Tab-separated table of C-alpha atoms in Angstrom:
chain	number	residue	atom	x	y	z
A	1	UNK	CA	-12.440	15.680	12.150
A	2	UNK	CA	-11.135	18.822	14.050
A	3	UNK	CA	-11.138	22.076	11.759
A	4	UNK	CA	-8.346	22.975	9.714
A	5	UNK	CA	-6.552	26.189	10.998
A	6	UNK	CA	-6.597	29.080	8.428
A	7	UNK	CA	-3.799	31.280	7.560
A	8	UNK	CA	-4.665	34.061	10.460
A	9	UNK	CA	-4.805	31.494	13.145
A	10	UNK	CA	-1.133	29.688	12.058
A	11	UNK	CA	0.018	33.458	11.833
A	12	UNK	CA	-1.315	33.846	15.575
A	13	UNK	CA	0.566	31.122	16.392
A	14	UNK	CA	3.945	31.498	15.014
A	15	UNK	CA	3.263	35.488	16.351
A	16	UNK	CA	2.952	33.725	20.055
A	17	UNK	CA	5.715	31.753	19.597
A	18	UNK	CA	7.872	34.385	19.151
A	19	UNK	CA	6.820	36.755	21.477
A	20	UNK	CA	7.719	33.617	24.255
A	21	UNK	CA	11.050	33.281	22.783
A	22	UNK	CA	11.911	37.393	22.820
A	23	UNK	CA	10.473	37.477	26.396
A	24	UNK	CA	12.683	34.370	27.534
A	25	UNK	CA	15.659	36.232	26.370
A	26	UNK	CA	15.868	37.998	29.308
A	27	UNK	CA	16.734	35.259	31.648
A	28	UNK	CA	19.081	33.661	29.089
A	29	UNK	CA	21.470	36.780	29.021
A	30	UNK	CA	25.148	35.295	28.476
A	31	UNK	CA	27.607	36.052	31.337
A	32	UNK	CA	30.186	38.048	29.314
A	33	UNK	CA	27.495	40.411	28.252
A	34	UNK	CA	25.461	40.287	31.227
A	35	UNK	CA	25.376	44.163	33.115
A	36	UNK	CA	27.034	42.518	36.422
A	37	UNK	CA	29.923	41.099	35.173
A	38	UNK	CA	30.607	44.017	32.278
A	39	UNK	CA	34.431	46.112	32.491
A	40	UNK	CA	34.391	48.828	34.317
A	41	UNK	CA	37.373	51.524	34.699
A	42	UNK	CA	38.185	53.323	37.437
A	43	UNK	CA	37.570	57.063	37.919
A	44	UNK	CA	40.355	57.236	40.626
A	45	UNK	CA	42.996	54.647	39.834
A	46	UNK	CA	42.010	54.009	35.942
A	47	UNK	CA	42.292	50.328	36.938
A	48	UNK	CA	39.904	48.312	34.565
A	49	UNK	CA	37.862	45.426	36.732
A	50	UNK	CA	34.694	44.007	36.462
A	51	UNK	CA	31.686	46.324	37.592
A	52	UNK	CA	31.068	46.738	40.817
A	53	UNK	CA	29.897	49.083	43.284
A	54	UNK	CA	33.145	50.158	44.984
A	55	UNK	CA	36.649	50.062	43.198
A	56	UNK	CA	38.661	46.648	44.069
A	57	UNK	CA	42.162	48.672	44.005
A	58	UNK	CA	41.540	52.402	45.782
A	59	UNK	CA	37.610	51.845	47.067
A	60	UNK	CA	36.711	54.623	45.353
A	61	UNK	CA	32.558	55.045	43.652
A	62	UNK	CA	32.317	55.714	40.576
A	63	UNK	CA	31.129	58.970	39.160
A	64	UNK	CA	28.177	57.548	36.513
A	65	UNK	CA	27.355	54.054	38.209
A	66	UNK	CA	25.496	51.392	35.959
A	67	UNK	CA	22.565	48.852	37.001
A	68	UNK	CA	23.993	45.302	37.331
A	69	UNK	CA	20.611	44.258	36.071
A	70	UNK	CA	19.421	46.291	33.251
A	71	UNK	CA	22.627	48.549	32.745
A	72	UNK	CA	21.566	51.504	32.269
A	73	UNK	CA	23.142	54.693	33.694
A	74	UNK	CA	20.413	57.527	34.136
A	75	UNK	CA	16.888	56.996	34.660
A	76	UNK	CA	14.715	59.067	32.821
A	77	UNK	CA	12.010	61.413	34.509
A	78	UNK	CA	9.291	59.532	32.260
A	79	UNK	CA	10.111	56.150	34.094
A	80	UNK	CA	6.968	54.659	36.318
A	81	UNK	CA	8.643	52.153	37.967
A	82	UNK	CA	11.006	54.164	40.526
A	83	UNK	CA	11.167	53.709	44.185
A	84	UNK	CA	12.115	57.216	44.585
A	85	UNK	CA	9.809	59.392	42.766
A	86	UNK	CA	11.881	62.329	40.712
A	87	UNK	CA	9.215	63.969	38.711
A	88	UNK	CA	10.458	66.501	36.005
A	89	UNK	CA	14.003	65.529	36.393
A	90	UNK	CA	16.417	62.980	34.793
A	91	UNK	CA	19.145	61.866	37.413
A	92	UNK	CA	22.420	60.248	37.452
A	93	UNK	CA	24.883	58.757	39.609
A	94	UNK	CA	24.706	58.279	43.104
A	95	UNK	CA	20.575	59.389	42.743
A	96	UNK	CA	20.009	56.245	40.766
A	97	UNK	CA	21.245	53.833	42.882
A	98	UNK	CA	18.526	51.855	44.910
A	99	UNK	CA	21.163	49.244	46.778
A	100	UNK	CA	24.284	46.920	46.570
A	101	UNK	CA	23.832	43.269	45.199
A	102	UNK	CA	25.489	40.754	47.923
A	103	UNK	CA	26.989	38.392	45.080
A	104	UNK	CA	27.773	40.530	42.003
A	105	UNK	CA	29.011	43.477	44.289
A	106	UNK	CA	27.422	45.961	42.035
A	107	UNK	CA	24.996	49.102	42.062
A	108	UNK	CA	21.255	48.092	40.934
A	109	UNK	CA	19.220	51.228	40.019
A	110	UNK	CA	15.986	52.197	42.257
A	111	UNK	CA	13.481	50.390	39.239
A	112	UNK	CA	11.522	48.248	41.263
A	113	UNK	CA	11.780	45.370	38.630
A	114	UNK	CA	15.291	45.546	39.080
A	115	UNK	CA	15.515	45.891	42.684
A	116	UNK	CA	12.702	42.765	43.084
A	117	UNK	CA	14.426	40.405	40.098
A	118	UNK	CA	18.135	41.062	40.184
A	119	UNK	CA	19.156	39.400	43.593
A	120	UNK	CA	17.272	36.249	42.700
A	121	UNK	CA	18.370	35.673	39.326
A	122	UNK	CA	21.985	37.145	39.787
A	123	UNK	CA	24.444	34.717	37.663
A	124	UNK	CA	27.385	35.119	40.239
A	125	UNK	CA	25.266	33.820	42.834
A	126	UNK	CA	27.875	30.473	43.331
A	127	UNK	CA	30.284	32.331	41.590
A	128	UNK	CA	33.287	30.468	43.386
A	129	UNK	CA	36.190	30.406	41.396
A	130	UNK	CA	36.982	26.320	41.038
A	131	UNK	CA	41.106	26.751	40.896
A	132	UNK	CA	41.502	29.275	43.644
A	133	UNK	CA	38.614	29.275	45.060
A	134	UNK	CA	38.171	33.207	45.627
A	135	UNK	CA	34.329	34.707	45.207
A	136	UNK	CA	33.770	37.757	43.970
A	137	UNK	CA	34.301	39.919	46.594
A	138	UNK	CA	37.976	38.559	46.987
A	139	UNK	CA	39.812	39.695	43.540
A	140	UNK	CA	38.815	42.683	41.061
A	141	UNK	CA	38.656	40.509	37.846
A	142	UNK	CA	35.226	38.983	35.710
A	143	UNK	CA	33.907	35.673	36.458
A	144	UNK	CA	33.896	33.020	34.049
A	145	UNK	CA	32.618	29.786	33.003
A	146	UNK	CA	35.055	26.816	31.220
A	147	UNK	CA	33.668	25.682	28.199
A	148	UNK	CA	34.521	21.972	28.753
A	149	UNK	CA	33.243	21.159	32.326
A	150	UNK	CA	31.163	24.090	33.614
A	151	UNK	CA	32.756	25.583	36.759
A	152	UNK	CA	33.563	28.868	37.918
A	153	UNK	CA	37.010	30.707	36.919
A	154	UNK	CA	38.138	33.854	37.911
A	155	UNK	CA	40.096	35.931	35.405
A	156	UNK	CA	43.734	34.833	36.545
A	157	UNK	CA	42.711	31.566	36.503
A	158	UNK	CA	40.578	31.207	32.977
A	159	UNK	CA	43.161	30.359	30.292
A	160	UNK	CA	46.086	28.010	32.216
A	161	UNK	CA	42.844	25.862	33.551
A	162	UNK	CA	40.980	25.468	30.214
A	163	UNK	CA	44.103	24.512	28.299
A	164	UNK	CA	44.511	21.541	30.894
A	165	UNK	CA	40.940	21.130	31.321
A	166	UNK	CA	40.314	18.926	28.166
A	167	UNK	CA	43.010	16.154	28.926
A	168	UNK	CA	42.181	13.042	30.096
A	169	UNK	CA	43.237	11.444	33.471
A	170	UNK	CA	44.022	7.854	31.751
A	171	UNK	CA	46.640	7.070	29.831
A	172	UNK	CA	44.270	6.156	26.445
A	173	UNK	CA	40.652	6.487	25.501
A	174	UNK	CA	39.489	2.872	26.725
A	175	UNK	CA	36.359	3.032	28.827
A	176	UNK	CA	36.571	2.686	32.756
A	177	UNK	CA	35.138	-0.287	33.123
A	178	UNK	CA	36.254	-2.452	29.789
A	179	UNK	CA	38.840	-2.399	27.399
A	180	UNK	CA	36.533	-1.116	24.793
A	181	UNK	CA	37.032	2.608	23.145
A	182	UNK	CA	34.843	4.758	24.904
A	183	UNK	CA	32.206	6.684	22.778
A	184	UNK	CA	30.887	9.138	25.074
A	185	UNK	CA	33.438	11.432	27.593
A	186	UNK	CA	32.518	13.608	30.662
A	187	UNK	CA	34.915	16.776	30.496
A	188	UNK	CA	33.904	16.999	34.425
A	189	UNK	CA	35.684	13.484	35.945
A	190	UNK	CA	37.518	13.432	32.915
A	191	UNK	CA	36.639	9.633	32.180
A	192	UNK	CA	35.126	8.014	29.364
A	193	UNK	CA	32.768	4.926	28.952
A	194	UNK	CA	31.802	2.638	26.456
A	195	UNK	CA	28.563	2.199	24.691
A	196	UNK	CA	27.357	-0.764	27.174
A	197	UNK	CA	28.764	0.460	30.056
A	198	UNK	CA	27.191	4.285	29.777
A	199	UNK	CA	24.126	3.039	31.155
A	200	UNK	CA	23.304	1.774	34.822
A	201	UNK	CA	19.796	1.626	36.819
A	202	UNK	CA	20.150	5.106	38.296
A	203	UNK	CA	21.642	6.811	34.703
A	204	UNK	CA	18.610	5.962	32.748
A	205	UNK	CA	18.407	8.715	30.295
A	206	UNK	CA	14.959	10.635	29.895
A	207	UNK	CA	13.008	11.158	26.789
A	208	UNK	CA	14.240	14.227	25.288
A	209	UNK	CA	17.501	14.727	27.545
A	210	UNK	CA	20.661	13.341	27.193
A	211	UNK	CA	23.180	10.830	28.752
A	212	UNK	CA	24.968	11.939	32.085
A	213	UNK	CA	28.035	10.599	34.091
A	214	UNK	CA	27.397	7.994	36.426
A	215	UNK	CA	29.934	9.078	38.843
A	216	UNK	CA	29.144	13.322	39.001
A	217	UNK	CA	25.904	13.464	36.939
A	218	UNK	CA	27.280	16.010	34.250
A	219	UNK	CA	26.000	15.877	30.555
A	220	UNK	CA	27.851	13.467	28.550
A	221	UNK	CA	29.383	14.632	25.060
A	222	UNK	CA	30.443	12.176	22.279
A	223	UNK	CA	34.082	11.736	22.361
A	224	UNK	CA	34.769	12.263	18.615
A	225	UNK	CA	33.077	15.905	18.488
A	226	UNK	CA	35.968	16.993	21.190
A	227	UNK	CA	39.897	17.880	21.122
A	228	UNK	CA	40.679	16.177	24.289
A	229	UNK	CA	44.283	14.552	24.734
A	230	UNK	CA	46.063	12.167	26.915
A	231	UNK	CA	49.405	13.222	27.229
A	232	UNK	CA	50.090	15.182	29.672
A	233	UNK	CA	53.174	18.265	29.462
A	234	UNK	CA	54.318	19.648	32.464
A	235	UNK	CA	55.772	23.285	32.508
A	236	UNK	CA	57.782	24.787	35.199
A	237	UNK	CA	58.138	23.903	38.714
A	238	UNK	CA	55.636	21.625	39.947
């Protein structure tokens, strides 16, 4: 019989738990309120854009630049982890910054945590916008991600491409391959399929994961938890 765990070892244990989960946060950061796609205005031009290292509109730096990775805006004389030692002195601006990120287009301060991390874990990495296709460097707005299939919007293109995003290509909800209502729906091919025909050799699903397309291998969601539609309205000149 193994022992029975008292109360300071379950208390250990839930204690470990969380400390995973706070330390995980850090790589889950969601893009809206991640540093390197924040709003930044201009100093110059008091245009408002994403942040980045120059200004999209007049090229101009601005005065108190922020770190796309942790976002902070002076380092502190106390800090140990500076490339470029400044003992006794706090410093701002242009005396933070350690280099330019190549996908997020932004300042990273001279921390060597964020100078080490940032350019592998940057979330604009593929940031290609999936209606224009324009990267970062090519328009002054945020990035974005569309809630129903998962690709990259710039901030022109967000809102006319998720209101046509969730509309199916067919003409009803029958699956693809019967004449059966389909149960589950991928928002990506914009197809659905049927409770037989979901499955296939190569779209076995896993233990503990879910069903995914057959055709693009995006994560399948239940047709009755979404507001998709089949009629299509067309505005203006096509």
């Amino acid at each position: 019989m193994p022992k029975r765990k008292t109360g300071a070892r379950k208390k250990a244990e839930r204690q470990k738990v969380r400390q995973k989960g706070i330390s995980q946060q850090q790589f889950n950061i969601e893009l809206g309120k991640h540093p390197c796609n924040s709003l930044y205005t201009c100093d110059v031009c008091s245009r408002v854009q994403k942040n980045r290292a120059f200004c999209y509109f007049c090229a101009s730096a601005p005065k108190i630049p922020s770190c796309a990775h942790c976002g902070k805006t002076k380092c502190m004389a106390s800090s140990s982890d500076c490339q470029l030692p400044h003992p006794a002195r706090n410093v701002t601006g242009m005396n933070m910054v350690g280099c330019i990120c190549d996908f997020c287009e932004a300042f990273l301060c001279h921390s060597k945590r964020c100078l080490t991390i940032h350019c592998c874990t940057c979330p604009l990495t593929d940031a290609i916008c999936i209606e224009c296709e324009r990267t970062v460097w090519e328009h002054g707005g945020r990035m974005f991600r569309c809630f129903s299939c998962d690709q990259w919007l710039c901030e022109d293109d967000q809102f006319e491409h998720q209101a046509s995003c969730q509309q199916l290509e067919s003409e009803t909800f029958h699956c693809l391959s019967c004449n059966r209502l389909g149960i589950y729906t991928c928002l990506r091919c914009k197809i659905c399929f049927c409770d037989d025909h979901v499955k296939s050799v190569n779209n076995a699903a896993k233990k503990g994961e879910g069903l995914t397309c057959k055709k693009c291998g995006y994560a399948l969601r239940e047709t009755k938890d979404l507001s998709v539609s089949v009629r299509q309205h067309k505005f203006g000149r096509q």
